[in-house]
C-alpha atoms as an extended CHARMM CRD file, in Angstrom:
* protein
*
       251  EXT
         1         1  MET       CA             50.8340000000        7.6470000000       -8.7060000000  PROA      1               0.0000000000
         2         2  MET       CA             49.4940000000        7.3740000000       -5.6560000000  PROA      2               0.0000000000
         3         3  TYR       CA             48.4730000000       10.5960000000       -5.2660000000  PROA      3               0.0000000000
         4         4  SER       CA             46.5210000000        9.8400000000       -7.5730000000  PROA      4               0.0000000000
         5         5  LYS       CA             44.7380000000        7.3720000000       -6.7240000000  PROA      5               0.0000000000
         6         6  ILE       CA             43.7530000000        8.8250000000       -3.6910000000  PROA      6               0.0000000000
         7         7  ARG       CA             42.7020000000       11.9760000000       -4.8000000000  PROA      7               0.0000000000
         8         8  MET       CA             40.1290000000       10.1020000000       -7.2320000000  PROA      8               0.0000000000
         9         9  ILE       CA             39.1620000000        7.9040000000       -4.7320000000  PROA      9               0.0000000000
        10        10  SER       CA             37.7300000000       11.1100000000       -2.4630000000  PROA      10              0.0000000000
        11        11  ILE       CA             36.3840000000       12.7860000000       -5.8580000000  PROA      11              0.0000000000
        12        12  VAL       CA             34.2130000000        9.5270000000       -6.2170000000  PROA      12              0.0000000000
        13        13  LEU       CA             33.7440000000        9.4250000000       -1.7310000000  PROA      13              0.0000000000
        14        14  ALA       CA             32.5830000000       13.2950000000       -2.6420000000  PROA      14              0.0000000000
        15        15  LEU       CA             30.2870000000       12.5350000000       -5.0390000000  PROA      15              0.0000000000
        16        16  GLY       CA             28.5830000000        9.6300000000       -3.2710000000  PROA      16              0.0000000000
        17        17  PHE       CA             28.2550000000       11.6900000000       -0.2770000000  PROA      17              0.0000000000
        18        18  VAL       CA             26.5500000000       14.0950000000       -2.1670000000  PROA      18              0.0000000000
        19        19  VAL       CA             24.1390000000       12.0430000000       -3.6700000000  PROA      19              0.0000000000
        20        20  ILE       CA             23.1020000000       10.1680000000       -0.2980000000  PROA      20              0.0000000000
        21        21  VAL       CA             22.7540000000       13.8130000000        0.9480000000  PROA      21              0.0000000000
        22        22  SER       CA             20.3110000000       14.6940000000       -1.5330000000  PROA      22              0.0000000000
        23        23  VAL       CA             18.3280000000       11.8000000000       -1.6950000000  PROA      23              0.0000000000
        24        24  ALA       CA             17.7360000000       12.1780000000        2.0590000000  PROA      24              0.0000000000
        25        25  ARG       CA             17.0120000000       15.4760000000        1.7610000000  PROA      25              0.0000000000
        26        26  GLY       CA             14.4550000000       14.7560000000       -0.4810000000  PROA      26              0.0000000000
        27        27  GLN       CA             13.3730000000       11.7660000000        1.1580000000  PROA      27              0.0000000000
        28        28  ASP       CA             11.8910000000       13.8930000000        4.0110000000  PROA      28              0.0000000000
        29        29  GLU       CA             10.6870000000       16.7210000000        1.2060000000  PROA      29              0.0000000000
        30        30  HSD       CA              7.7910000000       14.3980000000        0.3330000000  PROA      30              0.0000000000
        31        31  SER       CA              7.5850000000       12.0790000000        1.5470000000  PROA      31              0.0000000000
        32        32  ASP       CA              3.9160000000        9.2020000000        0.9820000000  PROA      32              0.0000000000
        33        33  ILE       CA              1.7090000000        8.3360000000        3.5300000000  PROA      33              0.0000000000
        34        34  GLU       CA              2.2930000000        5.1520000000        4.4710000000  PROA      34              0.0000000000
        35        35  VAL       CA             -0.7070000000        2.8360000000        4.4970000000  PROA      35              0.0000000000
        36        36  ALA       CA             -1.1520000000       -0.8930000000        6.1600000000  PROA      36              0.0000000000
        37        37  LEU       CA             -3.4770000000       -2.9020000000        8.2500000000  PROA      37              0.0000000000
        38        38  ASP       CA             -2.8580000000       -4.1700000000       11.7100000000  PROA      38              0.0000000000
        39        39  GLY       CA             -5.0210000000       -6.6090000000       12.4880000000  PROA      39              0.0000000000
        40        40  SER       CA             -9.0380000000       -4.9840000000       11.5690000000  PROA      40              0.0000000000
        41        41  ARG       CA             -7.1930000000       -1.2030000000       11.6830000000  PROA      41              0.0000000000
        42        42  LEU       CA             -6.0580000000        0.9530000000        9.4310000000  PROA      42              0.0000000000
        43        43  ILE       CA             -2.4480000000        2.4300000000       10.3210000000  PROA      43              0.0000000000
        44        44  THR       CA             -0.2110000000        5.1690000000        8.7590000000  PROA      44              0.0000000000
        45        45  GLN       CA              3.7990000000        5.7450000000        9.5580000000  PROA      45              0.0000000000
        46        46  GLN       CA              3.3250000000        8.8240000000       10.7010000000  PROA      46              0.0000000000
        47        47  ARG       CA              1.1840000000       10.7610000000       11.6120000000  PROA      47              0.0000000000
        48        48  ILE       CA              2.4140000000       14.4650000000       10.4390000000  PROA      48              0.0000000000
        49        49  TYR       CA              3.2020000000       14.9790000000        6.7090000000  PROA      49              0.0000000000
        50        50  GLU       CA              5.1130000000       17.6620000000        5.4450000000  PROA      50              0.0000000000
        51        51  SER       CA              3.6930000000       19.2500000000        2.1320000000  PROA      51              0.0000000000
        52        52  GLN       CA              4.7960000000       23.2520000000       -0.0160000000  PROA      52              0.0000000000
        53        53  PHE       CA              2.0620000000       24.8430000000       -1.6060000000  PROA      53              0.0000000000
        54        54  PRO       CA              4.8020000000       26.8040000000       -3.9530000000  PROA      54              0.0000000000
        55        55  GLU       CA              3.8010000000       30.9070000000       -3.6660000000  PROA      55              0.0000000000
        56        56  SER       CA              4.5740000000       31.0870000000       -7.7690000000  PROA      56              0.0000000000
        57        57  GLY       CA              4.9580000000       29.5490000000      -10.6160000000  PROA      57              0.0000000000
        58        58  ILE       CA              2.8250000000       26.9160000000      -13.3110000000  PROA      58              0.0000000000
        59        59  THR       CA              2.7410000000       25.0550000000       -9.9870000000  PROA      59              0.0000000000
        60        60  ARG       CA              1.1810000000       28.1580000000       -7.7100000000  PROA      60              0.0000000000
        61        61  HSD       CA             -0.8190000000       26.7160000000       -4.1020000000  PROA      61              0.0000000000
        62        62  TYR       CA             -0.2920000000       23.0210000000       -6.0260000000  PROA      62              0.0000000000
        63        63  THR       CA              0.6110000000       20.2300000000       -4.9560000000  PROA      63              0.0000000000
        64        64  ASN       CA             -0.0510000000       16.1510000000       -4.7890000000  PROA      64              0.0000000000
        65        65  GLU       CA              2.0890000000       15.3690000000       -2.3250000000  PROA      65              0.0000000000
        66        66  PRO       CA              2.0150000000       13.6190000000        0.2400000000  PROA      66              0.0000000000
        67        67  GLY       CA              0.5390000000       10.9850000000       -1.6130000000  PROA      67              0.0000000000
        68        68  PHE       CA             -1.1640000000        7.6080000000       -0.2210000000  PROA      68              0.0000000000
        69        69  VAL       CA              0.6530000000        4.5480000000       -0.5510000000  PROA      69              0.0000000000
        70        70  ALA       CA              0.1650000000        0.6920000000        0.5330000000  PROA      70              0.0000000000
        71        71  GLU       CA              3.1670000000       -1.6280000000       -0.4370000000  PROA      71              0.0000000000
        72        72  ALA       CA              4.6390000000       -5.2640000000        0.4530000000  PROA      72              0.0000000000
        73        73  ASP       CA              8.0390000000       -3.8510000000        0.5170000000  PROA      73              0.0000000000
        74        74  GLY       CA              7.1330000000       -0.7520000000        3.0130000000  PROA      74              0.0000000000
        75        75  LEU       CA              5.0300000000       -1.2470000000        5.3820000000  PROA      75              0.0000000000
        76        76  GLY       CA              2.4070000000       -3.7350000000        4.3940000000  PROA      76              0.0000000000
        77        77  LEU       CA             -0.6320000000       -4.3220000000        2.4490000000  PROA      77              0.0000000000
        78        78  ILE       CA             -3.6850000000       -3.8280000000        2.5270000000  PROA      78              0.0000000000
        79        79  THR       CA             -7.0930000000       -6.1110000000        1.3000000000  PROA      79              0.0000000000
        80        80  PRO       CA             -7.1460000000       -6.2770000000       -2.2790000000  PROA      80              0.0000000000
        81        81  ARG       CA            -10.2320000000       -4.1250000000       -4.1020000000  PROA      81              0.0000000000
        82        82  LEU       CA            -10.4080000000       -2.5090000000       -0.6360000000  PROA      82              0.0000000000
        83        83  THR       CA            -11.4720000000        1.5660000000       -0.8990000000  PROA      83              0.0000000000
        84        84  LEU       CA             -9.5800000000        3.8780000000        0.9680000000  PROA      84              0.0000000000
        85        85  ARG       CA            -12.1400000000        7.0770000000        2.2130000000  PROA      85              0.0000000000
        86        86  TYR       CA            -11.0800000000       10.5000000000        4.4670000000  PROA      86              0.0000000000
        87        87  ASP       CA            -12.6150000000       11.3200000000        7.5820000000  PROA      87              0.0000000000
        88        88  LEU       CA            -11.8440000000       15.1790000000        7.0590000000  PROA      88              0.0000000000
        89        89  LEU       CA            -11.9570000000       15.9830000000       11.6000000000  PROA      89              0.0000000000
        90        90  GLU       CA            -12.3080000000       20.1720000000       11.9630000000  PROA      90              0.0000000000
        91        91  ASP       CA            -11.4870000000       23.2790000000       10.6090000000  PROA      91              0.0000000000
        92        92  LEU       CA             -8.9290000000       24.2850000000        7.8400000000  PROA      92              0.0000000000
        93        93  VAL       CA             -5.9700000000       24.9140000000       11.6750000000  PROA      93              0.0000000000
        94        94  TYR       CA             -2.8290000000       27.8700000000       10.3630000000  PROA      94              0.0000000000
        95        95  TRP       CA              0.1800000000       28.7880000000       11.8740000000  PROA      95              0.0000000000
        96        96  ASN       CA              1.8900000000       32.0810000000       10.8770000000  PROA      96              0.0000000000
        97        97  GLY       CA              4.9170000000       31.5920000000       12.9450000000  PROA      97              0.0000000000
        98        98  PHE       CA              3.6960000000       33.0000000000       16.2350000000  PROA      98              0.0000000000
        99        99  ASP       CA              0.1240000000       31.1560000000       17.4160000000  PROA      99              0.0000000000
       100       100  PHE       CA             -2.7010000000       29.2960000000       15.6140000000  PROA      100             0.0000000000
       101       101  LEU       CA             -5.1550000000       31.4550000000       14.1680000000  PROA      101             0.0000000000
       102       102  ALA       CA             -8.5840000000       31.1580000000       12.3930000000  PROA      102             0.0000000000
       103       103  PRO       CA             -7.5990000000       30.9380000000        8.1970000000  PROA      103             0.0000000000
       104       104  ALA       CA             -9.2780000000       34.8690000000        7.0710000000  PROA      104             0.0000000000
       105       105  ASP       CA            -12.2910000000       33.0120000000        5.7350000000  PROA      105             0.0000000000
       106       106  ASP       CA            -12.2140000000       33.7700000000        1.8170000000  PROA      106             0.0000000000
       107       107  VAL       CA             -8.8710000000       30.7820000000        2.9530000000  PROA      107             0.0000000000
       108       108  ARG       CA             -9.4960000000       27.1290000000        2.1440000000  PROA      108             0.0000000000
       109       109  VAL       CA             -7.8760000000       24.2680000000        0.7220000000  PROA      109             0.0000000000
       110       110  ARG       CA             -9.1810000000       22.7870000000       -2.0560000000  PROA      110             0.0000000000
       111       111  ILE       CA             -9.0930000000       18.8240000000       -2.1970000000  PROA      111             0.0000000000
       112       112  GLU       CA             -9.6460000000       17.1340000000       -6.0050000000  PROA      112             0.0000000000
       113       113  HSD       CA             -9.8630000000       13.4320000000       -6.0610000000  PROA      113             0.0000000000
       114       114  GLY       CA             -9.6310000000       13.0060000000       -9.4900000000  PROA      114             0.0000000000
       115       115  ALA       CA            -12.0950000000        9.7040000000       -9.5350000000  PROA      115             0.0000000000
       116       116  VAL       CA            -15.1620000000        9.8340000000      -11.8580000000  PROA      116             0.0000000000
       117       117  GLY       CA            -18.1870000000       11.4830000000      -10.4960000000  PROA      117             0.0000000000
       118       118  THR       CA            -16.5540000000       12.6760000000       -7.2330000000  PROA      118             0.0000000000
       119       119  GLY       CA            -16.3150000000       16.0920000000       -6.4730000000  PROA      119             0.0000000000
       120       120  PRO       CA            -14.2630000000       18.1920000000       -4.5290000000  PROA      120             0.0000000000
       121       121  THR       CA            -13.6190000000       18.4780000000       -1.1740000000  PROA      121             0.0000000000
       122       122  TYR       CA            -12.9950000000       22.1640000000        0.6760000000  PROA      122             0.0000000000
       123       123  VAL       CA            -11.8540000000       22.8900000000        3.9500000000  PROA      123             0.0000000000
       124       124  SER       CA            -12.0400000000       26.0550000000        5.4960000000  PROA      124             0.0000000000
       125       125  VAL       CA            -13.3150000000       27.8740000000        8.8020000000  PROA      125             0.0000000000
       126       126  GLY       CA            -16.5590000000       26.6380000000        9.6610000000  PROA      126             0.0000000000
       127       127  THR       CA            -16.3680000000       23.4490000000        7.9880000000  PROA      127             0.0000000000
       128       128  GLY       CA            -15.8650000000       21.3920000000       10.4920000000  PROA      128             0.0000000000
       129       129  MET       CA            -16.2440000000       17.1820000000       10.8980000000  PROA      129             0.0000000000
       130       130  GLN       CA            -17.1480000000       15.7690000000        7.2220000000  PROA      130             0.0000000000
       131       131  LEU       CA            -16.8940000000       12.8400000000        6.9620000000  PROA      131             0.0000000000
       132       132  ALA       CA            -17.3670000000        9.9070000000        4.1640000000  PROA      132             0.0000000000
       133       133  GLY       CA            -20.7550000000        9.0340000000        5.1600000000  PROA      133             0.0000000000
       134       134  SER       CA            -22.4010000000        6.0430000000        2.7340000000  PROA      134             0.0000000000
       135       135  ASP       CA            -21.7480000000        7.9800000000       -0.7310000000  PROA      135             0.0000000000
       136       136  LEU       CA            -18.6540000000        6.2040000000       -1.6920000000  PROA      136             0.0000000000
       137       137  THR       CA            -17.5110000000        9.0550000000       -3.8850000000  PROA      137             0.0000000000
       138       138  THR       CA            -17.1050000000       11.5330000000       -1.2260000000  PROA      138             0.0000000000
       139       139  ASN       CA            -13.7180000000       12.2650000000       -0.3290000000  PROA      139             0.0000000000
       140       140  ARG       CA            -12.3290000000        9.1460000000       -1.8470000000  PROA      140             0.0000000000
       141       141  ILE       CA             -8.8230000000        7.8710000000       -2.6770000000  PROA      141             0.0000000000
       142       142  GLY       CA             -8.6260000000        4.6080000000       -4.1830000000  PROA      142             0.0000000000
       143       143  THR       CA             -8.8280000000        1.5170000000       -4.0620000000  PROA      143             0.0000000000
       144       144  ALA       CA             -6.4190000000       -1.4910000000       -4.3040000000  PROA      144             0.0000000000
       145       145  ASN       CA             -5.5030000000       -3.6880000000       -6.7660000000  PROA      145             0.0000000000
       146       146  GLU       CA             -6.0540000000       -7.4210000000       -6.2440000000  PROA      146             0.0000000000
       147       147  LEU       CA             -3.2590000000       -8.1310000000       -4.4790000000  PROA      147             0.0000000000
       148       148  GLY       CA             -4.2380000000       -5.6910000000       -1.4170000000  PROA      148             0.0000000000
       149       149  ALA       CA             -0.7120000000       -3.3070000000       -3.4230000000  PROA      149             0.0000000000
       150       150  PHE       CA             -2.1990000000        0.8080000000       -3.7510000000  PROA      150             0.0000000000
       151       151  HSD       CA             -0.4080000000        4.2000000000       -4.5000000000  PROA      151             0.0000000000
       152       152  SER       CA             -2.4650000000        7.2750000000       -5.6970000000  PROA      152             0.0000000000
       153       153  HSD       CA             -2.3790000000       10.8370000000       -5.0400000000  PROA      153             0.0000000000
       154       154  LEU       CA             -5.4460000000       13.8160000000       -4.6210000000  PROA      154             0.0000000000
       155       155  ALA       CA             -4.5180000000       17.1280000000       -5.7320000000  PROA      155             0.0000000000
       156       156  PHE       CA             -4.3960000000       20.2590000000       -2.7510000000  PROA      156             0.0000000000
       157       157  TYR       CA             -5.1280000000       23.4320000000       -3.9510000000  PROA      157             0.0000000000
       158       158  LEU       CA             -4.6090000000       26.4640000000       -1.2640000000  PROA      158             0.0000000000
       159       159  GLU       CA             -7.6190000000       29.4730000000       -2.4930000000  PROA      159             0.0000000000
       160       160  PRO       CA             -7.2620000000       31.8570000000       -2.8210000000  PROA      160             0.0000000000
       161       161  ASN       CA             -5.6900000000       31.7660000000       -6.1940000000  PROA      161             0.0000000000
       162       162  GLU       CA             -5.4510000000       35.0840000000       -7.1520000000  PROA      162             0.0000000000
       163       163  THR       CA             -4.2260000000       36.7660000000       -4.3380000000  PROA      163             0.0000000000
       164       164  SER       CA             -2.3740000000       35.4580000000       -1.5530000000  PROA      164             0.0000000000
       165       165  PRO       CA             -2.9780000000       33.8150000000        1.4890000000  PROA      165             0.0000000000
       166       166  PRO       CA             -1.2390000000       35.4140000000        4.4510000000  PROA      166             0.0000000000
       167       167  LEU       CA              1.8650000000       33.1860000000        4.4650000000  PROA      167             0.0000000000
       168       168  GLY       CA              2.5710000000       30.2510000000        7.1710000000  PROA      168             0.0000000000
       169       169  ALA       CA              1.5410000000       26.3660000000        7.6490000000  PROA      169             0.0000000000
       170       170  TYR       CA             -1.7150000000       25.5340000000        6.0140000000  PROA      170             0.0000000000
       171       171  GLY       CA             -3.1440000000       22.1480000000        8.7740000000  PROA      171             0.0000000000
       172       172  VAL       CA             -5.9380000000       19.1060000000        7.5840000000  PROA      172             0.0000000000
       173       173  LYS       CA             -6.5450000000       16.8760000000       10.3740000000  PROA      173             0.0000000000
       174       174  LEU       CA             -7.4150000000       13.0430000000        8.7220000000  PROA      174             0.0000000000
       175       175  ARG       CA             -8.2240000000       10.2300000000        8.8380000000  PROA      175             0.0000000000
       176       176  LEU       CA             -8.2540000000        7.5500000000        6.8880000000  PROA      176             0.0000000000
       177       177  VAL       CA            -11.6390000000        5.6460000000        6.6820000000  PROA      177             0.0000000000
       178       178  ALA       CA            -12.5060000000        2.6060000000        4.5310000000  PROA      178             0.0000000000
       179       179  ASP       CA            -15.8310000000        0.6510000000        2.5240000000  PROA      179             0.0000000000
       180       180  ALA       CA            -15.5040000000       -2.7100000000        4.9420000000  PROA      180             0.0000000000
       181       181  ASP       CA            -17.9890000000       -2.0660000000        7.7240000000  PROA      181             0.0000000000
       182       182  ASP       CA            -15.4510000000       -4.6910000000        9.4360000000  PROA      182             0.0000000000
       183       183  VAL       CA            -12.4350000000       -2.2430000000        9.1410000000  PROA      183             0.0000000000
       184       184  LEU       CA            -11.5950000000        0.4240000000       11.7970000000  PROA      184             0.0000000000
       185       185  PRO       CA            -10.5400000000        3.6680000000       10.6000000000  PROA      185             0.0000000000
       186       186  SER       CA             -6.8930000000        5.1290000000       11.5230000000  PROA      186             0.0000000000
       187       187  GLU       CA             -5.7430000000        7.5190000000       14.4740000000  PROA      187             0.0000000000
       188       188  PRO       CA             -5.8770000000       11.0650000000       13.0210000000  PROA      188             0.0000000000
       189       189  LEU       CA             -2.9940000000       12.1560000000       11.0470000000  PROA      189             0.0000000000
       190       190  TYR       CA             -1.9590000000       16.0060000000       10.1460000000  PROA      190             0.0000000000
       191       191  LEU       CA             -1.1440000000       17.5440000000        5.8610000000  PROA      191             0.0000000000
       192       192  VAL       CA              0.5080000000       20.1810000000        7.3040000000  PROA      192             0.0000000000
       193       193  PHE       CA              1.5180000000       22.5000000000        3.4240000000  PROA      193             0.0000000000
       194       194  ASN       CA              4.3150000000       25.2310000000        3.7770000000  PROA      194             0.0000000000
       195       195  TYR       CA              3.3810000000       28.0650000000        2.6320000000  PROA      195             0.0000000000
       196       196  GLY       CA              6.2870000000       31.1000000000        1.8640000000  PROA      196             0.0000000000
       197       197  MET       CA              7.8830000000       30.1550000000        5.9780000000  PROA      197             0.0000000000
       198       198  ASP       CA             11.6620000000       28.6880000000        6.4840000000  PROA      198             0.0000000000
       199       199  GLU       CA             12.4310000000       25.6990000000        6.6660000000  PROA      199             0.0000000000
       200       200  SER       CA             13.4420000000       26.6410000000        9.9710000000  PROA      200             0.0000000000
       201       201  GLU       CA              9.8510000000       28.5960000000       10.7100000000  PROA      201             0.0000000000
       202       202  PHE       CA              8.5110000000       25.5170000000        9.0370000000  PROA      202             0.0000000000
       203       203  ASP       CA             10.0010000000       22.7150000000       10.9250000000  PROA      203             0.0000000000
       204       204  ALA       CA              9.5110000000       24.9080000000       14.4890000000  PROA      204             0.0000000000
       205       205  GLY       CA              4.8390000000       25.1380000000       13.7740000000  PROA      205             0.0000000000
       206       206  LEU       CA              5.7200000000       21.3380000000       13.1210000000  PROA      206             0.0000000000
       207       207  ASP       CA              6.3990000000       19.8980000000       16.1290000000  PROA      207             0.0000000000
       208       208  LEU       CA              3.6050000000       23.0760000000       17.8830000000  PROA      208             0.0000000000
       209       209  PHE       CA              0.9070000000       20.7170000000       15.2720000000  PROA      209             0.0000000000
       210       210  VAL       CA              2.7870000000       17.2770000000       16.5250000000  PROA      210             0.0000000000
       211       211  GLU       CA              1.4630000000       18.5190000000       20.0290000000  PROA      211             0.0000000000
       212       212  ARG       CA             -1.7990000000       19.9910000000       19.2460000000  PROA      212             0.0000000000
       213       213  LEU       CA             -2.1990000000       16.4020000000       17.5490000000  PROA      213             0.0000000000
       214       214  SER       CA             -1.1540000000       14.3000000000       21.5070000000  PROA      214             0.0000000000
       215       215  SER       CA             -3.2830000000       16.9850000000       23.1250000000  PROA      215             0.0000000000
       216       216  GLY       CA             -6.8790000000       15.5070000000       22.0860000000  PROA      216             0.0000000000
       217       217  GLY       CA             -9.4920000000       18.2870000000       23.2510000000  PROA      217             0.0000000000
       218       218  LEU       CA            -12.8750000000       19.0250000000       24.4830000000  PROA      218             0.0000000000
       219       219  VAL       CA            -14.7580000000       15.6640000000       24.5790000000  PROA      219             0.0000000000
       220       220  GLY       CA            -17.9910000000       15.5640000000       22.6480000000  PROA      220             0.0000000000
       221       221  ASP       CA            -16.3200000000       18.1410000000       20.4770000000  PROA      221             0.0000000000
       222       222  PHE       CA            -18.0700000000       15.8310000000       17.5470000000  PROA      222             0.0000000000
       223       223  ASP       CA            -17.0440000000       18.7890000000       14.5060000000  PROA      223             0.0000000000
       224       224  GLY       CA            -13.5280000000       20.5190000000       16.3610000000  PROA      224             0.0000000000
       225       225  SER       CA            -15.1930000000       23.5690000000       17.0160000000  PROA      225             0.0000000000
       226       226  GLY       CA            -14.0800000000       23.6800000000       20.2520000000  PROA      226             0.0000000000
       227       227  ALA       CA            -17.2290000000       23.5520000000       21.8340000000  PROA      227             0.0000000000
       228       228  LEU       CA            -20.1920000000       20.7770000000       22.8820000000  PROA      228             0.0000000000
       229       229  ASP       CA            -23.7440000000       22.3140000000       20.3740000000  PROA      229             0.0000000000
       230       230  VAL       CA            -25.9580000000       21.5510000000       18.1670000000  PROA      230             0.0000000000
       231       231  ALA       CA            -23.5080000000       20.2440000000       15.2820000000  PROA      231             0.0000000000
       232       232  ASP       CA            -22.5680000000       17.9990000000       18.2970000000  PROA      232             0.0000000000
       233       233  ILE       CA            -25.7960000000       16.3370000000       18.1830000000  PROA      233             0.0000000000
       234       234  ASP       CA            -26.8410000000       16.2130000000       14.9630000000  PROA      234             0.0000000000
       235       235  LEU       CA            -23.2050000000       14.1970000000       13.6770000000  PROA      235             0.0000000000
       236       236  LEU       CA            -24.0350000000       11.3890000000       17.8370000000  PROA      236             0.0000000000
       237       237  THR       CA            -27.2740000000       10.7570000000       16.2600000000  PROA      237             0.0000000000
       238       238  SER       CA            -26.5730000000       10.4520000000       12.2570000000  PROA      238             0.0000000000
       239       239  ALA       CA            -23.8770000000        7.7790000000       13.3820000000  PROA      239             0.0000000000
       240       240  ALA       CA            -25.9110000000        5.6730000000       15.9740000000  PROA      240             0.0000000000
       241       241  ARG       CA            -28.1700000000        5.7030000000       13.0080000000  PROA      241             0.0000000000
       242       242  ALA       CA            -25.4710000000        4.2170000000       10.8840000000  PROA      242             0.0000000000
       243       243  VAL       CA            -24.6960000000        1.7430000000       13.6940000000  PROA      243             0.0000000000
       244       244  ALA       CA            -21.3750000000        3.1650000000       14.1880000000  PROA      244             0.0000000000
       245       245  THR       CA            -18.5360000000        1.0830000000       15.1620000000  PROA      245             0.0000000000
       246       246  ASP       CA            -16.3690000000        4.4150000000       14.9310000000  PROA      246             0.0000000000
       247       247  LEU       CA            -14.3960000000        5.1110000000       18.2430000000  PROA      247             0.0000000000
       248       248  THR       CA            -14.1220000000        8.7360000000       17.4490000000  PROA      248             0.0000000000
       249       249  PHE       CA            -17.8160000000        8.4210000000       19.0870000000  PROA      249             0.0000000000
       250       250  ASP       CA            -16.8590000000        6.8590000000       22.1390000000  PROA      250             0.0000000000
       251       251  LEU       CA            -17.4380000000        8.6270000000       24.3510000000  PROA      251             0.0000000000
């Protein structure tokens, strides 16, 4: 009898351990971007978020992870009815397991926003910085409710879909912005999508994206092209005309 009780307890504990591990792995694989306000600045819980583009099946080259969330029992709420959008800060970044390379010209990430009247946004070689701007339908994520809670998912597609892009990690660098002039943008962050890499390879790539994020870049290279050119002057001029308080343009 005693042996049976001990065996039953062992089985229950083992099953409990399996459940805990499964939940933890699920949370690690798909973690929404928690958004809150620290004073007047948008903040996120971390600055690197991972996701995955499936190689086959009905969801081939598609994911809606990570989502965006603000909640009282998470990082915190935001201003009621505040609309969140995003600025894209550079071209699509590609890591092949060894080096950061420019992706092929026909490879891009398409972002669909779901809201009526909101067109897609494309990230590829040469797209550079794409600011949300004054058109409130551009790069729109969603609007908080009357309590300041918020949960929204965008749709991300790796293209072309007809053929398979090179395997590797694809990074989209952005920051969150709001439709209120007194709310400052978040720090830059990366959404890094795994396409066909094994877990250890991809984890190594994530570490390099962290380094890339912390290393900064060329001062004044606002479009992330790696050079100071007319495009950077145009971005700075546009910001000045809009009387921008954006710290990106604070040299």
